[in-house]
XYZ file of C-alpha atoms in Angstrom:
236
model
C 39.522 59.003 -29.559
C 36.389 58.507 -31.666
C 35.904 54.817 -32.454
C 33.357 55.495 -35.217
C 34.873 55.633 -38.700
C 33.570 55.574 -42.251
C 33.788 52.192 -43.978
C 35.493 51.803 -47.360
C 35.552 49.181 -50.117
C 38.325 47.061 -48.514
C 36.062 46.676 -45.462
C 33.527 44.747 -47.566
C 34.358 41.228 -46.297
C 34.435 42.344 -42.648
C 31.136 44.233 -43.006
C 29.534 41.157 -44.569
C 30.810 38.999 -41.714
C 29.234 41.309 -39.121
C 25.990 41.449 -41.091
C 25.614 37.680 -41.356
C 27.113 36.429 -38.109
C 25.296 38.949 -35.910
C 21.943 37.376 -36.766
C 22.659 33.646 -36.820
C 19.977 33.073 -34.193
C 17.317 34.432 -36.537
C 15.635 32.380 -39.283
C 15.473 34.985 -42.022
C 18.748 34.326 -43.822
C 18.401 30.536 -43.733
C 14.842 30.845 -45.069
C 15.905 33.155 -47.916
C 18.981 31.026 -48.697
C 18.045 27.462 -47.648
C 20.926 25.020 -47.737
C 23.468 27.783 -48.380
C 26.638 28.005 -46.297
C 27.340 31.091 -44.200
C 30.506 31.731 -46.206
C 28.510 31.822 -49.464
C 25.926 34.179 -47.948
C 28.755 36.417 -46.751
C 30.168 36.488 -50.280
C 26.814 37.727 -51.523
C 26.590 40.329 -48.767
C 29.917 41.777 -49.906
C 28.274 42.505 -53.260
C 25.196 43.999 -51.561
C 27.491 46.178 -49.486
C 28.912 47.825 -52.599
C 25.448 49.210 -53.348
C 25.399 51.000 -50.004
C 28.932 52.343 -50.366
C 28.048 53.666 -53.828
C 25.042 55.612 -52.523
C 26.208 59.199 -51.812
C 23.423 59.626 -49.240
C 24.315 56.450 -47.329
C 26.864 56.906 -44.545
C 28.333 53.475 -43.815
C 29.986 53.412 -40.399
C 32.207 50.941 -38.598
C 33.802 50.422 -35.215
C 36.941 48.350 -34.730
C 37.558 46.813 -31.322
C 40.501 48.825 -29.920
C 42.122 45.699 -28.443
C 41.824 43.078 -31.197
C 41.521 45.495 -34.100
C 38.667 43.448 -35.570
C 35.742 45.226 -37.215
C 33.064 44.682 -34.567
C 30.127 46.975 -35.391
C 28.583 47.933 -38.735
C 25.935 50.603 -39.211
C 24.314 52.482 -42.080
C 22.698 55.903 -41.839
C 21.035 57.544 -44.809
C 20.914 61.336 -44.840
C 19.348 63.867 -47.208
C 21.637 65.677 -49.616
C 21.615 68.772 -47.390
C 23.797 66.897 -44.882
C 26.507 66.491 -47.493
C 27.379 63.398 -49.538
C 29.288 60.371 -48.317
C 31.944 60.172 -51.018
C 33.579 56.750 -50.785
C 35.988 55.941 -53.632
C 35.128 52.684 -55.388
C 36.850 50.570 -58.005
C 35.236 49.960 -61.402
C 34.356 46.425 -60.299
C 32.592 47.685 -57.161
C 30.619 50.245 -59.169
C 29.512 47.463 -61.521
C 28.458 45.178 -58.657
C 26.564 48.038 -56.995
C 24.175 48.294 -59.938
C 22.438 44.951 -59.291
C 23.298 42.422 -56.596
C 20.563 39.839 -57.283
C 22.431 38.025 -60.101
C 25.177 37.340 -57.560
C 22.833 35.794 -54.981
C 23.084 32.068 -54.134
C 21.037 29.967 -56.547
C 18.997 28.529 -53.676
C 17.426 31.946 -52.982
C 13.753 31.734 -51.942
C 12.387 34.847 -53.636
C 8.972 34.265 -52.074
C 10.411 34.792 -48.589
C 12.527 37.712 -49.789
C 9.599 39.548 -51.384
C 7.120 38.553 -48.671
C 9.301 39.950 -45.928
C 9.882 43.145 -47.887
C 6.129 43.594 -48.393
C 5.411 42.978 -44.700
C 7.788 45.727 -43.657
C 6.682 48.157 -46.364
C 3.110 47.853 -45.118
C 4.307 48.449 -41.561
C 6.071 51.616 -42.658
C 2.927 53.003 -44.265
C 0.960 52.584 -41.028
C 3.285 54.652 -38.882
C 5.652 56.895 -40.790
C 5.398 60.329 -42.351
C 7.768 62.231 -44.608
C 9.455 63.814 -41.591
C 10.340 60.572 -39.840
C 13.576 58.676 -39.726
C 12.798 55.073 -40.468
C 14.357 51.688 -40.067
C 13.657 48.998 -42.594
C 15.427 45.810 -43.741
C 14.408 44.651 -47.204
C 17.340 42.199 -47.145
C 18.500 42.069 -43.532
C 16.587 40.992 -40.434
C 17.399 44.111 -38.483
C 17.565 46.931 -40.996
C 15.482 50.074 -41.153
C 12.293 51.285 -42.706
C 13.341 54.333 -44.652
C 11.483 57.591 -44.487
C 11.803 60.395 -47.028
C 14.886 62.096 -48.341
C 14.188 64.998 -45.941
C 15.335 63.056 -42.864
C 18.217 60.769 -41.874
C 17.569 57.017 -41.938
C 19.100 54.303 -39.769
C 19.340 51.436 -42.234
C 21.294 48.818 -40.275
C 22.960 48.289 -36.908
C 24.815 45.052 -36.143
C 27.605 43.927 -33.811
C 29.467 40.622 -33.817
C 28.243 38.433 -30.910
C 31.609 38.390 -29.147
C 31.659 42.201 -28.977
C 28.073 42.808 -27.896
C 27.625 44.519 -24.550
C 30.729 46.654 -25.069
C 28.816 49.869 -25.888
C 29.638 49.897 -29.599
C 25.994 49.732 -30.686
C 25.018 52.506 -28.268
C 27.810 54.698 -29.608
C 26.519 54.397 -33.175
C 22.948 55.009 -32.046
C 23.949 58.175 -30.212
C 25.832 59.322 -33.300
C 22.619 59.295 -35.320
C 20.276 60.331 -32.515
C 22.159 63.598 -32.083
C 21.595 64.408 -35.734
C 17.931 63.399 -35.489
C 17.387 65.592 -32.442
C 19.090 68.509 -34.181
C 16.538 68.272 -37.005
C 13.681 67.356 -34.613
C 12.923 64.142 -36.501
C 11.271 60.989 -35.178
C 12.974 57.641 -35.753
C 10.887 54.637 -36.770
C 12.507 51.222 -36.728
C 11.801 47.548 -37.196
C 13.851 45.461 -34.819
C 14.306 41.911 -33.639
C 13.275 40.953 -30.084
C 16.962 40.764 -29.210
C 17.470 44.395 -30.212
C 14.429 45.806 -28.426
C 16.115 46.385 -25.019
C 18.804 48.665 -26.419
C 16.244 50.699 -28.356
C 14.020 51.046 -25.290
C 17.060 52.217 -23.333
C 17.634 54.984 -25.847
C 14.082 56.296 -25.997
C 12.207 54.191 -28.538
C 8.707 52.922 -27.744
C 7.050 49.764 -29.069
C 4.210 50.406 -31.504
C 3.363 46.902 -32.681
C 4.629 43.347 -33.010
C 4.453 41.879 -36.516
C 4.962 38.241 -37.475
C 6.638 36.856 -40.576
C 5.154 33.453 -41.419
C 7.729 31.588 -43.500
C 5.380 28.652 -44.096
C 3.454 30.781 -46.620
C 6.457 30.511 -48.923
C 7.498 26.923 -48.338
C 9.682 27.748 -45.354
C 9.616 26.705 -41.724
C 8.229 28.529 -38.690
C 7.550 32.158 -37.859
C 9.478 35.137 -36.496
C 8.416 38.279 -34.657
C 9.657 41.786 -35.339
C 8.854 44.946 -33.417
C 7.892 48.315 -34.845
C 9.237 51.127 -32.652
C 9.346 54.924 -32.637
C 11.626 57.441 -30.958
C 10.477 61.051 -30.578
C 13.121 63.779 -30.834
C 14.556 65.389 -27.726
C 14.537 69.185 -27.688
C 17.961 70.802 -27.888
């Protein structure tokens, strides 16, 4: 039985939980939303998630643990229109929220960190990607994906709740997208956290560069490293 399913609007709270709680060891979210509770950040991420569900080219995937039934893994893959749209039905409220999530962000949002991180990763993308690459880039999340062009699929996010890591759920989602990338002979560029590097190396990515986000430039605390990586396609 295939564990990978498409996510829908009612999955919003569970997707937000995976997104936030998977990266509690990283500084990014606490620097963007200083003094904000995890529950409030998760509320905001539910709104952000509606934007992804509303995008017909964004395929939002989930895996539920077969024993507990809990949503354990959340992933987003963006594909060109030629792959067929991801038609997820949404309520009028969700469609409205999908238009602009920023007004729903916690008031304590540090926009300097938000924009600085986005710029750092955009510059990284320009150094290594071409129109035929699949890219990983996280303008809002610490382990998202630097997107390539509309001609190739894009891995936009991969996250698993801590208690379910090491169960093969992340590898299953990666293989799901890698098969499609190999079929179109596309490279995959990604920006990942140090914690995620081992799984990407295992599946054929190579490290290109380490980049550092200095939060002190924007009134924050400390620094964090992120790794730029590339996977070449495997011939069919």
